[in-house]
Amino acid sequence: MNFKGKDVISIDDFSKSEIIHVLKTAERLEKKAMPNILKGKILGTLFFEPSTRTRLSFESSMKQLGGNTIGFADAHATSVSKGETLHDTIKMIEHYSDAIVIRHPLDGAARLAAEAASVPVINAGDGKNQHPTQTLLDLFTIKKAQGKISNLHVGIVGDLKYGRTVHSLTKALSHFHCKLSFVAPPALRMPVQIIRELEEKNIVYSEHERTEDIISDVDILYCTRIQRERFPDPREYERVKNSYILDVPLLKNVKKNLKILHPLPRVNEVTTAVDRTPYAYYFQQASHGIPVRKAILALVLGGLR
Amino acid sequence: MKKPLVGEIGFGTVIDHIPCTATFKVLQLLGPQDDLVVVGNHFSSMKIGKKGIIKIANKILTEKELSKIAVLAPKATVNVINNGKVQQKYKITIPPQFKNVIKCINPNCISNHENSGTLFCVISANPLRVKCNYCEIVIDKEEIQLQ
Ligand SMILES: [Zn+2]
């Protein structure tokens, strides 16, 4: 499989075998440091909106493989704020770097950047659309937690209507014959488009309003934040907000192998008491950003095949 | 009904089998014409029940116009008329992609902010459903806006 020069824009572009290859490469890089494979390569990190965690994760990954980085953390400091188009910015940066990581507030910006650039472009979040390296690290985490991805029962809880993380994860899991259970208040249910895709692929899924309904059956519980501003009626938020807080008493009858994931940062949807249970796995999940991003960089820059 | 309609022009195009609700939209998207235009609606049709017909003298449809018609009237047929006779007859086909034909309905889509053009992939022809190449939004036929 040859990833060299490939753009990483949307998880929808990845076949199952490509996903597996990225995860295997991440495993290789976790076991063995390869501090020289990207020596002499420069990564441009273009953060048109700030995201410190994602940017540092990419920059650290690049440096751990022997490469270097240039870029900006905030578009206000650049000519972009003077009205330069994204296309023209990319046309300039491509001469300075061997690959580009882009984060942008507009949906589809990464695809446009990839069309403009002659070097590979990696999407680090385009508006509400995609964040494929987050999805790959979520899959990597599930694999590490359960030893496999296929044939698991995965529960996904929280804002399923607007959460790009859960949309991408759902689409990615549909390659692996997982059973999916969605838990959300009625106003924040999974969009019909995604449900329709699952039905077309004959994926077994169910929809619920309470975490209690599924928690004793699932192998993975993926929690996300519910934001007050997503509710058209604030009273509705007040009514449901406590139903989506995961606390220790809820974990009484769960499967032994259950692992709880969360893309972080959390507010209160998973209590700190849960951190001390054997089910908490979100800090390990956060640490997987490095091997997965190293794998992506090594593959698209030709350091590994 | 068909024969006199065709017979009236020497050279031009007849668009047939347009859904009645789309007839005037198709006319509108073709813009102002210099020559004879005949529009009929609610003709009986074996194929689609009731139909609209548009006939335009001295006009050959462009690829782009055909793409736009495909969105509004996917079952339409096009007759190219020469010397008063049907020289060529073909069905409108849904192309695999629409380039610079559809406007993205997502206000946060980069294609509405930068002059990149638009590109939509057809993910289902019947019913028509398209996906934006940029923001990846999926749009059903009823929501499609032409550029
Ligand atoms: Zn769009």
CSV table of C-alpha atoms and ligand atoms in Angstrom, one decimal:
chain,number,residue,atom,x,y,z
A,1,MET,CA,0.0,0.0,0.0
A,2,ASN,CA,1.5,3.3,-1.0
A,3,PHE,CA,0.5,6.4,0.9
A,4,LYS,CA,3.3,8.6,-0.3
A,5,GLY,CA,1.9,11.9,-1.5
A,6,LYS,CA,-1.7,11.1,-0.5
A,7,ASP,CA,-3.9,13.7,1.1
A,8,VAL,CA,-5.7,12.9,4.4
A,9,ILE,CA,-8.9,14.9,4.2
A,10,SER,CA,-11.9,12.8,5.2
A,11,ILE,CA,-12.3,9.4,6.8
A,12,ASP,CA,-14.8,8.7,4.0
A,13,ASP,CA,-11.8,8.5,1.6
A,14,PHE,CA,-10.3,5.6,3.5
A,15,SER,CA,-11.0,2.0,2.6
A,16,LYS,CA,-11.0,-0.5,5.4
A,17,SER,CA,-7.6,-1.9,4.4
A,18,GLU,CA,-6.1,1.7,4.4
A,19,ILE,CA,-7.5,2.3,7.9
A,20,ILE,CA,-5.9,-1.0,9.1
A,21,HIS,CA,-2.6,-0.1,7.5
A,22,VAL,CA,-2.5,3.3,9.3
A,23,LEU,CA,-3.3,1.6,12.6
A,24,LYS,CA,-0.6,-1.1,12.0
A,25,THR,CA,2.0,1.6,11.2
A,26,ALA,CA,1.0,3.5,14.4
A,27,GLU,CA,1.6,0.2,16.4
A,28,ARG,CA,5.0,-0.1,14.7
A,29,LEU,CA,5.9,3.4,15.7
A,30,GLU,CA,4.7,2.9,19.2
A,31,LYS,CA,7.0,-0.1,19.7
A,32,LYS,CA,10.0,1.4,18.0
A,33,ALA,CA,11.2,5.0,17.9
A,34,MET,CA,12.3,6.0,14.4
A,35,PRO,CA,13.9,9.3,15.0
A,36,ASN,CA,15.4,9.8,11.5
A,37,ILE,CA,12.8,8.6,9.0
A,38,LEU,CA,11.6,12.2,8.2
A,39,LYS,CA,15.0,13.9,8.6
A,40,GLY,CA,15.2,16.9,6.3
A,41,LYS,CA,11.4,17.1,5.8
A,42,ILE,CA,9.4,20.2,6.8
A,43,LEU,CA,5.8,20.2,7.8
A,44,GLY,CA,3.8,23.3,7.5
A,45,THR,CA,1.1,23.7,10.2
A,46,LEU,CA,-1.5,26.2,9.1
A,47,PHE,CA,-3.9,26.8,12.0
A,48,PHE,CA,-6.5,29.3,10.7
A,49,GLU,CA,-8.2,28.8,14.0
A,50,PRO,CA,-6.4,28.0,17.2
A,51,SER,CA,-6.3,24.4,18.5
A,52,THR,CA,-3.3,24.1,20.7
A,53,ARG,CA,-3.6,20.4,21.5
A,54,THR,CA,-3.9,19.3,17.9
A,55,ARG,CA,-1.1,21.6,16.7
A,56,LEU,CA,1.3,20.5,19.4
A,57,SER,CA,0.5,16.9,18.7
A,58,PHE,CA,1.4,17.2,15.0
A,59,GLU,CA,4.5,19.3,15.7
A,60,SER,CA,5.7,16.8,18.4
A,61,SER,CA,5.0,13.9,16.1
A,62,MET,CA,7.0,15.5,13.2
A,63,LYS,CA,9.9,16.3,15.5
A,64,GLN,CA,10.0,12.8,17.0
A,65,LEU,CA,10.5,11.4,13.5
A,66,GLY,CA,13.4,13.8,12.8
A,67,GLY,CA,11.5,16.4,10.8
A,68,ASN,CA,10.9,20.1,11.3
A,69,THR,CA,7.9,22.4,11.4
A,70,ILE,CA,7.0,25.9,10.3
A,71,GLY,CA,3.6,27.5,10.5
A,72,PHE,CA,1.2,29.7,12.4
A,73,ALA,CA,-1.1,29.1,15.3
A,74,ASP,CA,-3.7,31.7,14.5
A,75,ALA,CA,-4.7,33.3,11.2
A,76,HIS,CA,-4.7,36.9,12.7
A,77,ALA,CA,-0.9,37.1,12.5
A,78,THR,CA,-0.8,36.3,8.7
A,79,SER,CA,-1.7,37.8,5.4
A,80,VAL,CA,-4.9,35.8,5.6
A,81,SER,CA,-6.3,38.5,7.8
A,82,LYS,CA,-5.5,40.9,5.0
A,83,GLY,CA,-7.9,39.1,2.7
A,84,GLU,CA,-5.6,36.6,0.9
A,85,THR,CA,-7.5,33.6,-0.3
A,86,LEU,CA,-6.9,30.2,1.1
A,87,HIS,CA,-5.9,29.0,-2.4
A,88,ASP,CA,-3.2,31.7,-2.6
A,89,THR,CA,-1.9,31.0,0.9
A,90,ILE,CA,-1.5,27.4,0.1
A,91,LYS,CA,0.2,28.2,-3.2
A,92,MET,CA,2.9,30.1,-1.3
A,93,ILE,CA,3.3,27.6,1.6
A,94,GLU,CA,3.7,24.6,-0.6
A,95,HIS,CA,7.1,25.9,-1.7
A,96,TYR,CA,8.3,26.0,2.0
A,97,SER,CA,7.1,22.6,3.1
A,98,ASP,CA,6.9,18.9,2.2
A,99,ALA,CA,3.5,18.5,3.6
A,100,ILE,CA,0.8,20.7,5.1
A,101,VAL,CA,-1.4,20.3,8.1
A,102,ILE,CA,-4.4,22.6,8.0
A,103,ARG,CA,-7.1,23.5,10.5
A,104,HIS,CA,-9.7,26.0,9.3
A,105,PRO,CA,-13.1,27.2,10.5
A,106,LEU,CA,-14.9,26.6,7.2
A,107,ASP,CA,-16.2,23.2,6.1
A,108,GLY,CA,-14.4,21.9,3.1
A,109,ALA,CA,-11.3,24.1,3.5
A,110,ALA,CA,-9.0,21.1,3.7
A,111,ARG,CA,-10.3,19.7,0.4
A,112,LEU,CA,-9.8,23.0,-1.3
A,113,ALA,CA,-6.3,23.3,0.1
A,114,ALA,CA,-5.5,19.8,-1.2
A,115,GLU,CA,-6.7,20.8,-4.7
A,116,ALA,CA,-4.4,23.8,-4.6
A,117,ALA,CA,-1.3,22.1,-3.2
A,118,SER,CA,1.2,19.9,-4.9
A,119,VAL,CA,2.3,18.5,-1.6
A,120,PRO,CA,0.2,16.2,0.6
A,121,VAL,CA,-2.4,18.0,2.8
A,122,ILE,CA,-3.6,16.6,6.2
A,123,ASN,CA,-6.9,17.9,7.6
A,124,ALA,CA,-6.7,18.8,11.3
A,125,GLY,CA,-10.3,19.9,11.4
A,126,ASP,CA,-12.4,21.8,8.8
A,127,GLY,CA,-15.3,23.6,10.5
A,128,LYS,CA,-18.0,21.1,11.5
A,129,ASN,CA,-17.0,18.6,8.8
A,130,GLN,CA,-14.0,16.2,9.4
A,131,HIS,CA,-11.1,15.6,11.7
A,132,PRO,CA,-9.8,12.3,10.3
A,133,THR,CA,-6.7,11.9,12.5
A,134,GLN,CA,-9.0,12.1,15.6
A,135,THR,CA,-11.1,9.3,14.1
A,136,LEU,CA,-8.0,7.2,13.3
A,137,LEU,CA,-6.8,7.7,16.9
A,138,ASP,CA,-10.3,6.7,18.2
A,139,LEU,CA,-10.1,3.5,16.1
A,140,PHE,CA,-6.5,2.9,17.3
A,141,THR,CA,-7.7,3.3,20.9
A,142,ILE,CA,-10.6,0.8,20.4
A,143,LYS,CA,-8.1,-1.7,18.9
A,144,LYS,CA,-5.7,-1.2,21.9
A,145,ALA,CA,-8.5,-1.4,24.4
A,146,GLN,CA,-10.2,-4.6,23.0
A,147,GLY,CA,-7.6,-6.2,20.9
A,148,LYS,CA,-9.8,-5.8,17.8
A,149,ILE,CA,-12.2,-3.5,16.2
A,150,SER,CA,-14.6,-5.9,14.4
A,151,ASN,CA,-17.7,-7.3,16.0
A,152,LEU,CA,-17.8,-5.1,19.0
A,153,HIS,CA,-20.8,-3.4,20.5
A,154,VAL,CA,-20.1,0.4,20.6
A,155,GLY,CA,-22.3,2.9,22.5
A,156,ILE,CA,-22.0,6.5,21.5
A,157,VAL,CA,-23.4,9.1,23.9
A,158,GLY,CA,-24.0,12.8,23.8
A,159,ASP,CA,-24.5,15.4,21.0
A,160,LEU,CA,-24.9,13.1,18.1
A,161,LYS,CA,-26.5,15.8,15.9
A,162,TYR,CA,-23.7,18.3,15.7
A,163,GLY,CA,-20.7,16.2,16.9
A,164,ARG,CA,-18.4,15.8,13.9
A,165,THR,CA,-16.3,13.3,15.9
A,166,VAL,CA,-19.1,10.9,16.4
A,167,HIS,CA,-20.2,11.2,12.7
A,168,SER,CA,-16.8,10.2,11.5
A,169,LEU,CA,-16.4,7.5,14.1
A,170,THR,CA,-19.8,6.0,13.1
A,171,LYS,CA,-18.9,6.0,9.4
A,172,ALA,CA,-15.5,4.4,10.1
A,173,LEU,CA,-16.9,1.7,12.4
A,174,SER,CA,-19.4,0.8,9.7
A,175,HIS,CA,-16.4,-0.9,8.0
A,176,PHE,CA,-15.9,-3.3,10.9
A,177,HIS,CA,-19.3,-4.9,11.5
A,178,CYS,CA,-19.7,-3.3,14.9
A,179,LYS,CA,-23.1,-3.1,16.6
A,180,LEU,CA,-23.8,0.6,17.3
A,181,SER,CA,-26.1,2.0,20.0
A,182,PHE,CA,-26.7,5.8,20.0
A,183,VAL,CA,-27.8,7.6,23.1
A,184,ALA,CA,-28.9,11.2,22.8
A,185,PRO,CA,-31.8,13.5,23.8
A,186,PRO,CA,-34.4,13.7,21.1
A,187,ALA,CA,-33.2,17.1,19.9
A,188,LEU,CA,-29.7,15.9,19.3
A,189,ARG,CA,-30.2,12.5,17.6
A,190,MET,CA,-27.9,11.2,14.9
A,191,PRO,CA,-28.7,12.9,11.6
A,192,VAL,CA,-30.9,10.9,9.1
A,193,GLN,CA,-28.2,11.0,6.5
A,194,ILE,CA,-25.9,8.9,8.7
A,195,ILE,CA,-28.7,6.6,9.8
A,196,ARG,CA,-29.6,6.1,6.1
A,197,GLU,CA,-25.9,5.2,5.3
A,198,LEU,CA,-25.9,2.6,8.1
A,199,GLU,CA,-29.2,1.1,6.8
A,200,GLU,CA,-27.8,0.9,3.3
A,201,LYS,CA,-24.8,-1.0,4.7
A,202,ASN,CA,-27.0,-3.3,6.9
A,203,ILE,CA,-25.3,-2.2,10.1
A,204,VAL,CA,-27.1,-3.2,13.3
A,205,TYR,CA,-27.9,-0.1,15.3
A,206,SER,CA,-30.3,1.1,18.0
A,207,GLU,CA,-31.3,4.5,19.3
A,208,HIS,CA,-31.9,5.4,23.0
A,209,GLU,CA,-32.4,8.3,25.3
A,210,ARG,CA,-30.7,7.0,28.4
A,211,THR,CA,-27.2,5.6,28.9
A,212,GLU,CA,-28.6,3.1,31.4
A,213,ASP,CA,-30.4,1.4,28.6
A,214,ILE,CA,-27.2,0.2,26.9
A,215,ILE,CA,-24.4,0.5,29.4
A,216,SER,CA,-24.5,-3.2,30.5
A,217,ASP,CA,-24.2,-4.4,27.0
A,218,VAL,CA,-21.5,-2.4,25.3
A,219,ASP,CA,-17.7,-3.1,25.0
A,220,ILE,CA,-16.9,0.6,24.3
A,221,LEU,CA,-18.8,3.6,25.6
A,222,TYR,CA,-17.8,6.8,23.6
A,223,CYS,CA,-19.0,9.9,25.5
A,224,THR,CA,-19.1,13.4,24.1
A,225,ARG,CA,-20.2,16.7,25.5
A,226,ILE,CA,-23.7,18.2,25.3
A,227,GLN,CA,-23.6,21.9,25.0
A,228,ARG,CA,-26.3,24.1,26.3
A,229,GLU,CA,-26.2,26.4,23.2
A,230,ARG,CA,-27.3,23.4,21.0
A,231,PHE,CA,-30.7,23.4,22.5
A,232,PRO,CA,-33.4,25.6,20.9
A,233,ASP,CA,-35.1,25.6,24.3
A,234,PRO,CA,-32.9,26.1,27.4
A,235,ARG,CA,-35.5,24.4,29.6
A,236,GLU,CA,-35.0,21.3,27.5
A,237,TYR,CA,-31.3,21.4,28.3
A,238,GLU,CA,-32.0,21.8,32.0
A,239,ARG,CA,-34.4,18.8,31.9
A,240,VAL,CA,-31.9,16.4,30.2
A,241,LYS,CA,-28.5,17.6,31.3
A,242,ASN,CA,-28.1,15.2,34.2
A,243,SER,CA,-29.2,12.2,32.2
A,244,TYR,CA,-25.9,12.3,30.3
A,245,ILE,CA,-23.5,12.5,33.1
A,246,LEU,CA,-21.6,9.3,33.5
A,247,ASP,CA,-20.8,8.5,37.2
A,248,VAL,CA,-19.6,5.4,39.1
A,249,PRO,CA,-23.0,4.0,40.2
A,250,LEU,CA,-24.0,3.6,36.6
A,251,LEU,CA,-21.1,1.2,36.1
A,252,LYS,CA,-22.4,-1.4,38.5
A,253,ASN,CA,-23.5,-4.0,35.9
A,254,VAL,CA,-21.2,-3.4,33.0
A,255,LYS,CA,-19.2,-5.9,31.1
A,256,LYS,CA,-15.7,-6.5,32.5
A,257,ASN,CA,-14.0,-5.5,29.3
A,258,LEU,CA,-15.9,-2.1,29.0
A,259,LYS,CA,-13.7,0.8,28.2
A,260,ILE,CA,-14.9,4.4,28.3
A,261,LEU,CA,-13.6,6.9,25.7
A,262,HIS,CA,-14.0,10.6,25.4
A,263,PRO,CA,-12.3,12.9,22.9
A,264,LEU,CA,-11.5,15.4,25.7
A,265,PRO,CA,-11.6,18.1,27.0
A,266,ARG,CA,-14.5,17.1,29.2
A,267,VAL,CA,-16.7,19.3,31.3
A,268,ASN,CA,-18.7,17.2,33.6
A,269,GLU,CA,-20.1,14.5,31.4
A,270,VAL,CA,-17.7,11.9,32.8
A,271,THR,CA,-17.1,12.5,36.5
A,272,THR,CA,-13.5,12.4,37.9
A,273,ALA,CA,-14.6,9.5,40.1
A,274,VAL,CA,-14.9,7.4,37.0
A,275,ASP,CA,-11.1,8.0,36.3
A,276,ARG,CA,-10.3,5.6,39.1
A,277,THR,CA,-12.3,2.7,37.7
A,278,PRO,CA,-10.7,0.2,35.4
A,279,TYR,CA,-13.1,1.3,32.7
A,280,ALA,CA,-11.7,4.8,32.2
A,281,TYR,CA,-9.6,4.8,29.0
A,282,TYR,CA,-9.8,8.4,27.8
A,283,PHE,CA,-6.3,9.4,29.0
A,284,GLN,CA,-4.8,6.5,27.1
A,285,GLN,CA,-6.9,7.6,24.2
A,286,ALA,CA,-5.4,11.1,24.3
A,287,SER,CA,-1.9,9.7,24.3
A,288,HIS,CA,-2.6,7.8,21.1
A,289,GLY,CA,-2.7,11.1,19.1
A,290,ILE,CA,1.1,10.9,18.8
A,291,PRO,CA,1.6,7.4,17.3
A,292,VAL,CA,-1.3,7.8,15.0
A,293,ARG,CA,-0.1,11.2,13.7
A,294,LYS,CA,3.4,9.9,13.4
A,295,ALA,CA,2.0,7.1,11.3
A,296,ILE,CA,0.1,9.5,9.0
A,297,LEU,CA,3.2,11.8,8.6
A,298,ALA,CA,5.6,8.8,8.0
A,299,LEU,CA,3.2,7.4,5.4
A,300,VAL,CA,2.3,10.5,3.4
A,301,LEU,CA,5.9,11.7,3.4
A,302,GLY,CA,7.3,8.3,2.4
A,303,GLY,CA,9.3,7.6,5.5
A,304,LEU,CA,7.5,4.3,5.9
A,305,ARG,CA,5.4,2.3,3.5
B,1,MET,CA,-50.0,16.8,-30.2
B,2,LYS,CA,-46.3,16.1,-30.8
B,3,LYS,CA,-46.3,16.5,-34.5
B,4,PRO,CA,-47.4,20.1,-34.9
B,5,LEU,CA,-45.1,21.2,-32.1
B,6,VAL,CA,-42.1,19.7,-33.8
B,7,GLY,CA,-43.2,20.9,-37.2
B,8,GLU,CA,-43.2,24.5,-36.3
B,9,ILE,CA,-39.5,24.9,-36.2
B,10,GLY,CA,-36.9,24.3,-38.8
B,11,PHE,CA,-33.9,24.1,-36.5
B,12,GLY,CA,-33.7,23.9,-32.7
B,13,THR,CA,-34.5,21.8,-29.7
B,14,VAL,CA,-37.6,20.3,-28.1
B,15,ILE,CA,-37.4,19.3,-24.5
B,16,ASP,CA,-40.1,16.8,-23.8
B,17,HIS,CA,-41.3,14.8,-20.7
B,18,ILE,CA,-40.7,17.6,-18.2
B,19,PRO,CA,-42.6,17.3,-14.9
B,20,CYS,CA,-45.3,20.0,-14.9
B,21,THR,CA,-44.0,21.6,-11.8
B,22,ALA,CA,-40.5,22.0,-13.4
B,23,THR,CA,-41.5,23.3,-16.9
B,24,PHE,CA,-41.2,26.9,-16.1
B,25,LYS,CA,-38.1,26.4,-13.9
B,26,VAL,CA,-36.4,24.7,-16.9
B,27,LEU,CA,-37.4,27.7,-19.1
B,28,GLN,CA,-36.1,30.1,-16.5
B,29,LEU,CA,-32.7,28.4,-16.2
B,30,LEU,CA,-32.2,28.5,-20.0
B,31,GLY,CA,-32.4,32.3,-19.7
B,32,PRO,CA,-33.7,34.7,-22.3
B,33,GLN,CA,-33.9,33.5,-25.9
B,34,ASP,CA,-33.6,35.4,-29.2
B,35,ASP,CA,-35.9,33.2,-31.3
B,36,LEU,CA,-39.3,31.5,-31.1
B,37,VAL,CA,-40.1,29.7,-27.8
B,38,VAL,CA,-43.2,27.6,-27.4
B,39,VAL,CA,-44.1,26.3,-23.9
B,40,GLY,CA,-46.8,23.8,-23.2
B,41,ASN,CA,-47.8,22.2,-19.9
B,42,HIS,CA,-50.1,19.4,-18.7
B,43,PHE,CA,-50.0,17.4,-21.9
B,44,SER,CA,-51.0,13.7,-21.3
B,45,SER,CA,-48.0,11.4,-21.1
B,46,MET,CA,-47.8,7.7,-21.1
B,47,LYS,CA,-44.5,7.9,-19.3
B,48,ILE,CA,-45.1,10.4,-16.5
B,49,GLY,CA,-48.8,11.1,-16.4
B,50,LYS,CA,-48.8,14.8,-17.3
B,51,LYS,CA,-45.9,16.6,-18.8
B,52,GLY,CA,-44.5,19.9,-20.0
B,53,ILE,CA,-42.8,20.5,-23.4
B,54,ILE,CA,-40.5,23.4,-24.3
B,55,LYS,CA,-39.5,24.1,-27.9
B,56,ILE,CA,-36.8,26.7,-28.7
B,57,ALA,CA,-35.9,27.6,-32.2
B,58,ASN,CA,-32.2,28.0,-33.3
B,59,LYS,CA,-31.0,26.6,-30.0
B,60,ILE,CA,-28.7,23.6,-29.1
B,61,LEU,CA,-28.4,22.9,-25.4
B,62,THR,CA,-24.9,23.1,-23.8
B,63,GLU,CA,-23.5,20.5,-21.5
B,64,LYS,CA,-24.1,22.8,-18.6
B,65,GLU,CA,-27.7,23.4,-19.5
B,66,LEU,CA,-28.2,19.7,-19.8
B,67,SER,CA,-26.7,19.2,-16.4
B,68,LYS,CA,-29.1,21.7,-14.9
B,69,ILE,CA,-32.1,20.2,-16.7
B,70,ALA,CA,-31.0,16.8,-15.2
B,71,VAL,CA,-31.5,18.2,-11.7
B,72,LEU,CA,-35.0,19.5,-12.5
B,73,ALA,CA,-36.3,17.0,-15.0
B,74,PRO,CA,-34.3,13.8,-14.8
B,75,LYS,CA,-36.7,11.9,-17.1
B,76,ALA,CA,-36.9,14.5,-19.8
B,77,THR,CA,-36.0,13.7,-23.4
B,78,VAL,CA,-34.3,16.1,-25.8
B,79,ASN,CA,-35.1,16.2,-29.5
B,80,VAL,CA,-32.7,18.1,-31.8
B,81,ILE,CA,-34.7,19.4,-34.8
B,82,ASN,CA,-33.2,20.0,-38.2
B,83,ASN,CA,-35.1,20.9,-41.4
B,84,GLY,CA,-38.3,20.4,-39.4
B,85,LYS,CA,-37.5,16.8,-38.5
B,86,VAL,CA,-36.2,15.1,-35.4
B,87,GLN,CA,-32.6,14.6,-36.2
B,88,GLN,CA,-31.5,13.2,-32.9
B,89,LYS,CA,-33.4,12.1,-29.8
B,90,TYR,CA,-31.9,11.3,-26.4
B,91,LYS,CA,-32.8,11.0,-22.8
B,92,ILE,CA,-31.4,13.3,-20.2
B,93,THR,CA,-28.9,11.5,-18.1
B,94,ILE,CA,-27.7,12.2,-14.6
B,95,PRO,CA,-24.0,12.8,-14.8
B,96,PRO,CA,-21.7,11.3,-12.1
B,97,GLN,CA,-20.7,14.8,-11.0
B,98,PHE,CA,-22.1,18.3,-11.2
B,99,LYS,CA,-19.4,20.9,-11.7
B,100,ASN,CA,-20.4,24.5,-11.2
B,101,VAL,CA,-24.1,23.6,-11.6
B,102,ILE,CA,-25.3,23.4,-8.0
B,103,LYS,CA,-24.8,25.9,-5.2
B,104,CYS,CA,-24.0,24.5,-1.8
B,105,ILE,CA,-26.7,25.1,0.8
B,106,ASN,CA,-24.3,25.1,3.7
B,107,PRO,CA,-23.4,28.7,4.5
B,108,ASN,CA,-20.2,27.6,6.3
B,109,CYS,CA,-19.0,25.7,3.2
B,110,ILE,CA,-15.7,27.0,1.7
B,111,SER,CA,-17.3,27.1,-1.7
B,112,ASN,CA,-19.6,29.9,-0.5
B,113,HIS,CA,-16.6,31.9,0.7
B,114,GLU,CA,-13.9,31.4,-1.9
B,115,ASN,CA,-14.2,31.5,-5.6
B,116,SER,CA,-13.4,27.8,-6.0
B,117,GLY,CA,-16.4,26.7,-8.0
B,118,THR,CA,-18.6,23.9,-6.8
B,119,LEU,CA,-18.5,20.2,-7.3
B,120,PHE,CA,-21.1,17.7,-6.3
B,121,CYS,CA,-21.0,13.9,-6.7
B,122,VAL,CA,-24.2,12.0,-7.3
B,123,ILE,CA,-24.6,9.4,-4.6
B,124,SER,CA,-28.1,8.4,-5.8
B,125,ALA,CA,-29.7,9.1,-9.2
B,126,ASN,CA,-33.2,8.2,-8.3
B,127,PRO,CA,-34.2,9.9,-6.1
B,128,LEU,CA,-31.4,12.4,-6.8
B,129,ARG,CA,-29.1,12.9,-3.9
B,130,VAL,CA,-25.7,14.7,-4.2
B,131,LYS,CA,-22.8,15.3,-1.9
B,132,CYS,CA,-20.6,18.4,-1.8
B,133,ASN,CA,-17.0,17.7,-2.6
B,134,TYR,CA,-15.9,20.3,-0.1
B,135,CYS,CA,-18.1,20.3,3.0
B,136,GLU,CA,-19.5,16.8,2.3
B,137,ILE,CA,-23.1,17.8,3.0
B,138,VAL,CA,-25.6,15.5,1.4
B,139,ILE,CA,-28.4,17.3,-0.4
B,140,ASP,CA,-31.8,15.7,-1.4
B,141,LYS,CA,-33.4,16.7,-4.7
B,142,GLU,CA,-36.0,19.0,-3.1
B,143,GLU,CA,-33.2,21.1,-1.5
B,144,ILE,CA,-30.9,21.4,-4.5
B,145,GLN,CA,-30.3,25.0,-5.6
B,146,LEU,CA,-28.9,25.7,-9.0
B,147,GLN,CA,-26.1,28.2,-9.3
C,1,ZN,ZN,-20.5,22.4,0.5
